[in-house]
Amino acid sequence: MLYYIKTQWGDCMSKTVLITGASRGIGNACAREFAKAGYKVAIDYNKSEDMAKALVSELQAQGCDADCFKADISDASQVKALVDWAQQRFGTIDILINNAGISVAGLLTDLSNEQWDELRGVCLDGSIYCSRAVLPQMIRNHSGCIINISSVWGVKGASFEVAYSAVKAGIIGLTLGLSKEVAPSGIRVNCIAPGVIDTDMSRCYDLKALADETPLGRVGQPEEIAKAALFLAEAEFITGQVLGVDGGFGM
Ligand code: NAP
């Protein structure tokens, strides 16, 4: 029994997760969940430096090897710097969570080119840049796991959030294609499609109305997405899947 516990603990103690957009919301909850499970945690942030540093201090105080780095993931050169930093600081990146995101609400006819460029840059280009940057090392190691955060809107589509639906559907395409491309290299790629989750991103909407529309009758918490991410990180025979964590919203 002692041997079993040591083996399990030892396995995850040696692994590093890189989480984009981990200063706030779902990414922040993922950092806490993976730290609790014994992973080393590399935290990417863009604007919320104080929150990222506070999270690092909190996780380090709990005995977790955690650190943070500022990178706007819509910029390929900053992504390269992020991944170089994480590989030097932690040795290897075993798990990448492509979480960072922004949303734009409004009619498609009112969407400006700048809004579209920014939305696509963070939500889609960023996930492509980060995946592309971590893959060479994962391929050399013949091991690795990428978890993409899409949205229920990427599955169902949403009026008033057409552009957001499009980039989140793109994340699903990225997951399906890349999972096939890198499976022979021992790398798994999966996707979570959250429903409405109580974070800064969703608080501009009427959460009560959205809870009423959700079959389970409530919105989700960031920790519930983090638990699903940890499950996918450790589910060694699961790849190419889109896991709805949405209280039934996506049914
Ligand atoms: P959030 O609370 O607004 O947090 C967004 C995170 O993304 C922040 O940590 C932010 O970092 C980071 N970020 C934004 N732009 C970035 C950039 N250019 N480079 C690096 N990091 C950047 O949002 P959330 O609800 O946790 O969303 C996380 C993911 O879940 C997103 O992909 C979102 O689309 C998806 N999602 C959310 C919901 C929901 O209901 N909340 C539902 C479905 C899917 P800084 O503050 O440091 O800039």
mmCIF file of C-alpha atoms and ligand atoms in Angstrom:
data_model
loop_
_atom_site.group_PDB
_atom_site.id
_atom_site.type_symbol
_atom_site.label_atom_id
_atom_site.label_comp_id
_atom_site.label_asym_id
_atom_site.label_seq_id
_atom_site.Cartn_x
_atom_site.Cartn_y
_atom_site.Cartn_z
ATOM 1 C CA MET A 1 0.000 0.000 0.000
ATOM 2 C CA LEU A 2 2.821 2.386 0.929
ATOM 3 C CA TYR A 3 4.583 1.513 -2.330
ATOM 4 C CA TYR A 4 1.379 2.275 -4.270
ATOM 5 C CA ILE A 5 0.945 5.679 -2.619
ATOM 6 C CA LYS A 6 4.596 6.584 -3.222
ATOM 7 C CA THR A 7 4.388 5.598 -6.873
ATOM 8 C CA GLN A 8 1.219 7.595 -7.508
ATOM 9 C CA TRP A 9 2.503 10.657 -5.669
ATOM 10 C CA GLY A 10 5.929 10.384 -7.258
ATOM 11 C CA ASP A 11 4.458 10.244 -10.768
ATOM 12 C CA CYS A 12 2.588 13.536 -10.557
ATOM 13 C CA MET A 13 5.256 15.235 -8.409
ATOM 14 C CA SER A 14 7.577 15.039 -11.393
ATOM 15 C CA LYS A 15 5.113 16.525 -13.901
ATOM 16 C CA THR A 16 4.730 20.149 -14.945
ATOM 17 C CA VAL A 17 1.575 21.824 -16.207
ATOM 18 C CA LEU A 18 1.694 25.090 -18.165
ATOM 19 C CA ILE A 19 -1.582 27.008 -17.958
ATOM 20 C CA THR A 20 -2.284 30.054 -20.119
ATOM 21 C CA GLY A 21 -4.359 32.832 -18.562
ATOM 22 C CA ALA A 22 -4.000 31.455 -15.048
ATOM 23 C CA SER A 23 -4.106 34.781 -13.207
ATOM 24 C CA ARG A 24 -7.905 34.705 -12.920
ATOM 25 C CA GLY A 25 -10.999 32.535 -13.378
ATOM 26 C CA ILE A 26 -10.818 28.992 -14.741
ATOM 27 C CA GLY A 27 -7.039 29.078 -15.304
ATOM 28 C CA ASN A 28 -6.475 30.168 -11.706
ATOM 29 C CA ALA A 29 -8.684 27.294 -10.465
ATOM 30 C CA CYS A 30 -6.733 24.848 -12.691
ATOM 31 C CA ALA A 31 -3.454 26.059 -11.143
ATOM 32 C CA ARG A 32 -4.815 25.379 -7.644
ATOM 33 C CA GLU A 33 -6.250 21.969 -8.588
ATOM 34 C CA PHE A 34 -3.055 20.739 -10.257
ATOM 35 C CA ALA A 35 -0.921 22.094 -7.384
ATOM 36 C CA LYS A 36 -3.108 20.187 -4.930
ATOM 37 C CA ALA A 37 -2.548 17.029 -6.988
ATOM 38 C CA GLY A 38 1.242 17.450 -6.752
ATOM 39 C CA TYR A 39 2.094 18.986 -10.135
ATOM 40 C CA LYS A 40 4.605 21.764 -10.727
ATOM 41 C CA VAL A 41 2.689 24.739 -12.056
ATOM 42 C CA ALA A 42 3.843 27.253 -14.698
ATOM 43 C CA ILE A 43 1.454 30.194 -14.788
ATOM 44 C CA ASP A 44 1.026 32.493 -17.779
ATOM 45 C CA TYR A 45 -0.634 35.886 -17.325
ATOM 46 C CA ASN A 46 -0.996 38.997 -19.428
ATOM 47 C CA LYS A 47 -2.408 42.010 -17.554
ATOM 48 C CA SER A 48 -3.141 40.750 -14.026
ATOM 49 C CA GLU A 49 0.410 40.629 -12.693
ATOM 50 C CA ASP A 50 -0.539 41.140 -9.029
ATOM 51 C CA MET A 51 -3.043 38.282 -9.125
ATOM 52 C CA ALA A 52 -0.570 35.950 -10.848
ATOM 53 C CA LYS A 53 2.153 36.746 -8.299
ATOM 54 C CA ALA A 54 -0.248 36.325 -5.381
ATOM 55 C CA LEU A 55 -1.234 32.905 -6.761
ATOM 56 C CA VAL A 56 2.414 31.871 -7.078
ATOM 57 C CA SER A 57 3.096 32.916 -3.461
ATOM 58 C CA GLU A 58 0.035 31.032 -2.251
ATOM 59 C CA LEU A 59 0.957 27.839 -4.111
ATOM 60 C CA GLN A 60 4.617 28.034 -3.032
ATOM 61 C CA ALA A 61 3.492 28.433 0.589
ATOM 62 C CA GLN A 62 1.649 25.127 0.156
ATOM 63 C CA GLY A 63 4.877 23.460 -1.007
ATOM 64 C CA CYS A 64 4.121 23.553 -4.742
ATOM 65 C CA ASP A 65 6.876 24.410 -7.214
ATOM 66 C CA ALA A 66 5.067 27.262 -9.007
ATOM 67 C CA ASP A 67 6.164 30.323 -10.950
ATOM 68 C CA CYS A 68 4.701 32.835 -13.389
ATOM 69 C CA PHE A 69 5.636 34.578 -16.631
ATOM 70 C CA LYS A 70 3.994 37.459 -18.514
ATOM 71 C CA ALA A 71 3.091 36.620 -22.098
ATOM 72 C CA ASP A 72 0.346 37.813 -24.413
ATOM 73 C CA ILE A 73 -0.447 34.533 -26.129
ATOM 74 C CA SER A 74 -1.788 36.231 -29.256
ATOM 75 C CA ASP A 75 1.837 37.170 -30.026
ATOM 76 C CA ALA A 76 3.877 34.221 -31.341
ATOM 77 C CA SER A 77 7.199 35.679 -30.154
ATOM 78 C CA GLN A 78 5.862 36.085 -26.593
ATOM 79 C CA VAL A 79 4.609 32.492 -26.685
ATOM 80 C CA LYS A 80 8.078 31.307 -27.683
ATOM 81 C CA ALA A 81 9.561 33.260 -24.756
ATOM 82 C CA LEU A 82 6.941 31.725 -22.417
ATOM 83 C CA VAL A 83 7.658 28.158 -23.480
ATOM 84 C CA ASP A 84 11.454 28.690 -23.423
ATOM 85 C CA TRP A 85 11.108 30.083 -19.890
ATOM 86 C CA ALA A 86 8.899 27.204 -18.695
ATOM 87 C CA GLN A 87 11.243 24.580 -20.154
ATOM 88 C CA GLN A 88 14.297 26.178 -18.545
ATOM 89 C CA ARG A 89 12.554 26.804 -15.229
ATOM 90 C CA PHE A 90 10.854 23.393 -14.884
ATOM 91 C CA GLY A 91 12.809 21.158 -17.264
ATOM 92 C CA THR A 92 9.869 19.867 -19.253
ATOM 93 C CA ILE A 93 6.236 20.706 -19.948
ATOM 94 C CA ASP A 94 4.123 17.576 -19.586
ATOM 95 C CA ILE A 95 0.703 19.190 -19.811
ATOM 96 C CA LEU A 96 -0.422 22.337 -21.608
ATOM 97 C CA ILE A 97 -3.796 23.875 -20.805
ATOM 98 C CA ASN A 98 -4.808 26.341 -23.526
ATOM 99 C CA ASN A 99 -7.177 28.316 -21.336
ATOM 100 C CA ALA A 100 -6.615 32.063 -21.884
ATOM 101 C CA GLY A 101 -9.550 33.697 -23.577
ATOM 102 C CA ILE A 102 -11.630 36.814 -24.057
ATOM 103 C CA SER A 103 -15.178 37.236 -25.327
ATOM 104 C CA VAL A 104 -16.958 39.728 -27.541
ATOM 105 C CA ALA A 105 -20.729 40.121 -27.467
ATOM 106 C CA GLY A 106 -22.803 41.927 -30.048
ATOM 107 C CA LEU A 107 -24.268 41.563 -33.505
ATOM 108 C CA LEU A 108 -21.874 40.232 -36.134
ATOM 109 C CA THR A 109 -22.712 43.248 -38.292
ATOM 110 C CA ASP A 110 -21.267 45.493 -35.542
ATOM 111 C CA LEU A 111 -18.010 43.524 -35.139
ATOM 112 C CA SER A 112 -14.958 45.615 -36.079
ATOM 113 C CA ASN A 113 -11.875 44.163 -37.748
ATOM 114 C CA GLU A 114 -9.885 45.055 -34.621
ATOM 115 C CA GLN A 115 -12.315 43.191 -32.320
ATOM 116 C CA TRP A 116 -12.185 40.127 -34.581
ATOM 117 C CA ASP A 117 -8.377 40.196 -34.787
ATOM 118 C CA GLU A 118 -8.092 40.435 -30.995
ATOM 119 C CA LEU A 119 -10.670 37.715 -30.313
ATOM 120 C CA ARG A 120 -9.191 35.309 -32.857
ATOM 121 C CA GLY A 121 -5.666 36.223 -31.724
ATOM 122 C CA VAL A 122 -6.242 35.265 -28.078
ATOM 123 C CA CYS A 123 -8.768 32.445 -28.430
ATOM 124 C CA LEU A 124 -7.519 30.618 -31.520
ATOM 125 C CA ASP A 125 -4.082 31.845 -32.661
ATOM 126 C CA GLY A 126 -2.855 31.665 -29.047
ATOM 127 C CA SER A 127 -3.831 28.003 -28.689
ATOM 128 C CA ILE A 128 -2.159 27.176 -32.018
ATOM 129 C CA TYR A 129 1.028 29.079 -31.063
ATOM 130 C CA CYS A 130 1.233 27.442 -27.611
ATOM 131 C CA SER A 131 0.554 23.937 -28.947
ATOM 132 C CA ARG A 132 3.115 24.371 -31.721
ATOM 133 C CA ALA A 133 5.726 25.615 -29.235
ATOM 134 C CA VAL A 134 5.398 22.755 -26.707
ATOM 135 C CA LEU A 135 5.108 19.915 -29.227
ATOM 136 C CA PRO A 136 8.773 19.425 -30.261
ATOM 137 C CA GLN A 137 9.741 18.571 -26.662
ATOM 138 C CA MET A 138 6.638 16.400 -26.156
ATOM 139 C CA ILE A 139 7.421 14.532 -29.392
ATOM 140 C CA ARG A 140 11.016 13.965 -28.248
ATOM 141 C CA ASN A 141 9.682 12.659 -24.911
ATOM 142 C CA HIS A 142 7.039 10.564 -26.706
ATOM 143 C CA SER A 143 4.654 11.829 -24.039
ATOM 144 C CA GLY A 144 2.463 14.836 -23.417
ATOM 145 C CA CYS A 145 -1.058 16.100 -22.992
ATOM 146 C CA ILE A 146 -2.804 19.192 -24.334
ATOM 147 C CA ILE A 147 -6.145 20.340 -22.960
ATOM 148 C CA ASN A 148 -7.974 23.053 -24.879
ATOM 149 C CA ILE A 149 -10.742 25.146 -23.366
ATOM 150 C CA SER A 150 -13.532 25.670 -25.880
ATOM 151 C CA SER A 151 -17.112 26.565 -24.931
ATOM 152 C CA VAL A 152 -20.626 25.213 -25.208
ATOM 153 C CA TRP A 153 -21.100 28.024 -27.766
ATOM 154 C CA GLY A 154 -18.428 26.382 -29.924
ATOM 155 C CA VAL A 155 -20.668 23.296 -30.035
ATOM 156 C CA LYS A 156 -24.132 24.882 -30.260
ATOM 157 C CA GLY A 157 -23.448 28.402 -31.568
ATOM 158 C CA ALA A 158 -24.889 31.495 -29.923
ATOM 159 C CA SER A 159 -26.720 34.443 -31.361
ATOM 160 C CA PHE A 160 -25.009 37.718 -30.323
ATOM 161 C CA GLU A 161 -21.771 35.782 -29.827
ATOM 162 C CA VAL A 162 -21.217 34.587 -33.388
ATOM 163 C CA ALA A 163 -17.518 35.437 -33.573
ATOM 164 C CA TYR A 164 -16.890 33.853 -30.152
ATOM 165 C CA SER A 165 -18.816 30.748 -31.288
ATOM 166 C CA ALA A 166 -16.616 30.614 -34.405
ATOM 167 C CA VAL A 167 -13.273 30.738 -32.556
ATOM 168 C CA LYS A 168 -14.482 28.237 -29.962
ATOM 169 C CA ALA A 169 -15.601 25.872 -32.752
ATOM 170 C CA GLY A 170 -12.107 26.375 -34.187
ATOM 171 C CA ILE A 171 -10.670 25.110 -30.893
ATOM 172 C CA ILE A 172 -12.671 21.916 -31.344
ATOM 173 C CA GLY A 173 -11.264 21.530 -34.876
ATOM 174 C CA LEU A 174 -7.767 22.083 -33.485
ATOM 175 C CA THR A 175 -8.395 19.361 -30.890
ATOM 176 C CA LEU A 176 -9.757 16.814 -33.349
ATOM 177 C CA GLY A 177 -7.067 17.349 -35.990
ATOM 178 C CA LEU A 178 -4.094 17.616 -33.650
ATOM 179 C CA SER A 179 -5.165 14.591 -31.607
ATOM 180 C CA LYS A 180 -4.906 12.473 -34.765
ATOM 181 C CA GLU A 181 -1.623 14.052 -35.846
ATOM 182 C CA VAL A 182 0.251 13.505 -32.567
ATOM 183 C CA ALA A 183 -1.314 10.296 -31.214
ATOM 184 C CA PRO A 184 1.445 8.204 -32.868
ATOM 185 C CA SER A 185 3.918 10.321 -30.851
ATOM 186 C CA GLY A 186 2.217 9.333 -27.588
ATOM 187 C CA ILE A 187 0.597 12.755 -27.100
ATOM 188 C CA ARG A 188 -3.058 13.198 -26.163
ATOM 189 C CA VAL A 189 -5.178 16.232 -27.097
ATOM 190 C CA ASN A 190 -8.599 16.817 -25.577
ATOM 191 C CA CYS A 191 -11.001 19.666 -25.144
ATOM 192 C CA ILE A 192 -13.401 20.898 -22.479
ATOM 193 C CA ALA A 193 -16.526 22.775 -23.532
ATOM 194 C CA PRO A 194 -17.683 24.626 -20.406
ATOM 195 C CA GLY A 195 -21.216 25.888 -19.993
ATOM 196 C CA VAL A 196 -21.776 29.107 -18.083
ATOM 197 C CA ILE A 197 -19.111 29.422 -15.397
ATOM 198 C CA ASP A 198 -19.057 32.067 -12.677
ATOM 199 C CA THR A 199 -15.978 34.152 -13.561
ATOM 200 C CA ASP A 200 -15.200 37.752 -14.548
ATOM 201 C CA MET A 201 -15.949 36.801 -18.173
ATOM 202 C CA SER A 202 -19.555 35.770 -17.539
ATOM 203 C CA ARG A 203 -20.456 38.306 -14.849
ATOM 204 C CA CYS A 204 -21.495 40.911 -17.426
ATOM 205 C CA TYR A 205 -24.387 38.592 -18.358
ATOM 206 C CA ASP A 206 -27.558 37.835 -16.414
ATOM 207 C CA LEU A 207 -26.262 34.799 -14.508
ATOM 208 C CA LYS A 208 -29.667 34.147 -12.941
ATOM 209 C CA ALA A 209 -31.295 33.850 -16.394
ATOM 210 C CA LEU A 210 -28.445 31.644 -17.625
ATOM 211 C CA ALA A 211 -28.792 29.429 -14.533
ATOM 212 C CA ASP A 212 -32.500 29.060 -15.332
ATOM 213 C CA GLU A 213 -31.591 27.955 -18.879
ATOM 214 C CA THR A 214 -29.160 25.339 -17.545
ATOM 215 C CA PRO A 215 -30.832 21.960 -16.940
ATOM 216 C CA LEU A 216 -29.074 21.549 -13.574
ATOM 217 C CA GLY A 217 -30.477 24.949 -12.586
ATOM 218 C CA ARG A 218 -27.227 26.709 -11.734
ATOM 219 C CA VAL A 219 -24.078 28.061 -13.313
ATOM 220 C CA GLY A 220 -20.802 26.194 -12.843
ATOM 221 C CA GLN A 221 -17.812 27.088 -10.705
ATOM 222 C CA PRO A 222 -14.253 27.391 -12.075
ATOM 223 C CA GLU A 223 -13.199 24.523 -9.787
ATOM 224 C CA GLU A 224 -15.568 22.199 -11.670
ATOM 225 C CA ILE A 225 -13.714 22.868 -14.924
ATOM 226 C CA ALA A 226 -10.382 22.434 -13.127
ATOM 227 C CA LYS A 227 -11.418 18.984 -11.866
ATOM 228 C CA ALA A 228 -12.359 17.964 -15.427
ATOM 229 C CA ALA A 229 -8.957 19.199 -16.669
ATOM 230 C CA LEU A 230 -7.168 17.144 -14.013
ATOM 231 C CA PHE A 231 -9.234 14.109 -15.002
ATOM 232 C CA LEU A 232 -8.245 14.531 -18.678
ATOM 233 C CA ALA A 233 -4.589 15.054 -17.720
ATOM 234 C CA GLU A 234 -4.582 11.661 -16.021
ATOM 235 C CA ALA A 235 -6.890 9.707 -18.363
ATOM 236 C CA GLU A 236 -4.171 7.931 -20.317
ATOM 237 C CA PHE A 237 -6.456 6.295 -22.922
ATOM 238 C CA ILE A 238 -8.591 9.335 -23.746
ATOM 239 C CA THR A 239 -7.745 11.527 -26.725
ATOM 240 C CA GLY A 240 -9.613 13.518 -29.385
ATOM 241 C CA GLN A 241 -12.603 14.128 -27.101
ATOM 242 C CA VAL A 242 -14.769 17.160 -26.406
ATOM 243 C CA LEU A 243 -15.978 16.958 -22.810
ATOM 244 C CA GLY A 244 -19.012 19.096 -22.043
ATOM 245 C CA VAL A 245 -18.891 20.400 -18.462
ATOM 246 C CA ASP A 246 -22.017 22.478 -18.643
ATOM 247 C CA GLY A 247 -24.771 21.326 -16.300
ATOM 248 C CA GLY A 248 -26.609 19.945 -19.326
ATOM 249 C CA PHE A 249 -26.571 23.228 -21.295
ATOM 250 C CA GLY A 250 -25.064 21.525 -24.359
ATOM 251 C CA MET A 251 -27.678 18.750 -24.552
HETATM 252 P P1 NAP B 1 -11.613 35.312 -17.143
HETATM 253 O O1 NAP B 1 -12.006 35.123 -15.734
HETATM 254 O O2 NAP B 1 -11.955 36.567 -17.850
HETATM 255 O O3 NAP B 1 -10.030 35.038 -17.255
HETATM 256 C C1 NAP B 1 -9.408 35.132 -18.491
HETATM 257 C C2 NAP B 1 -7.947 34.795 -18.340
HETATM 258 O O4 NAP B 1 -7.347 34.857 -19.650
HETATM 259 C C3 NAP B 1 -7.205 35.780 -17.440
HETATM 260 O O5 NAP B 1 -6.322 35.090 -16.612
HETATM 261 C C4 NAP B 1 -6.444 36.647 -18.449
HETATM 262 O O6 NAP B 1 -5.180 37.078 -17.960
HETATM 263 C C5 NAP B 1 -6.200 35.662 -19.567
HETATM 264 N N1 NAP B 1 -5.932 36.337 -20.838
HETATM 265 C C6 NAP B 1 -6.751 37.130 -21.557
HETATM 266 N N2 NAP B 1 -6.134 37.597 -22.647
HETATM 267 C C7 NAP B 1 -4.873 37.063 -22.622
HETATM 268 C C8 NAP B 1 -3.754 37.146 -23.476
HETATM 269 N N3 NAP B 1 -3.780 37.891 -24.586
HETATM 270 N N4 NAP B 1 -2.631 36.457 -23.148
HETATM 271 C C9 NAP B 1 -2.585 35.708 -22.017
HETATM 272 N N5 NAP B 1 -3.616 35.593 -21.164
HETATM 273 C C10 NAP B 1 -4.745 36.263 -21.461
HETATM 274 O O7 NAP B 1 -12.240 34.164 -18.065
HETATM 275 P P2 NAP B 1 -12.607 32.633 -17.751
HETATM 276 O O8 NAP B 1 -14.073 32.556 -17.625
HETATM 277 O O9 NAP B 1 -11.758 32.089 -16.665
HETATM 278 O O10 NAP B 1 -12.229 31.989 -19.166
HETATM 279 C C11 NAP B 1 -11.205 31.014 -19.302
HETATM 280 C C12 NAP B 1 -11.483 30.230 -20.581
HETATM 281 O O11 NAP B 1 -12.738 29.553 -20.445
HETATM 282 C C13 NAP B 1 -11.604 31.112 -21.825
HETATM 283 O O12 NAP B 1 -10.989 30.473 -22.918
HETATM 284 C C14 NAP B 1 -13.103 31.206 -22.038
HETATM 285 O O13 NAP B 1 -13.434 31.474 -23.375
HETATM 286 C C15 NAP B 1 -13.547 29.837 -21.573
HETATM 287 N N6 NAP B 1 -14.954 29.738 -21.200
HETATM 288 C C16 NAP B 1 -15.471 30.470 -20.193
HETATM 289 C C17 NAP B 1 -16.811 30.356 -19.880
HETATM 290 C C18 NAP B 1 -17.464 31.138 -18.770
HETATM 291 O O14 NAP B 1 -18.705 31.104 -18.658
HETATM 292 N N7 NAP B 1 -16.709 31.818 -17.903
HETATM 293 C C19 NAP B 1 -17.638 29.489 -20.611
HETATM 294 C C20 NAP B 1 -17.067 28.752 -21.646
HETATM 295 C C21 NAP B 1 -15.735 28.876 -21.932
HETATM 296 P P3 NAP B 1 -4.853 38.598 -17.499
HETATM 297 O O15 NAP B 1 -5.984 39.034 -16.614
HETATM 298 O O16 NAP B 1 -3.562 38.436 -16.776
HETATM 299 O O17 NAP B 1 -4.733 39.435 -18.742
#
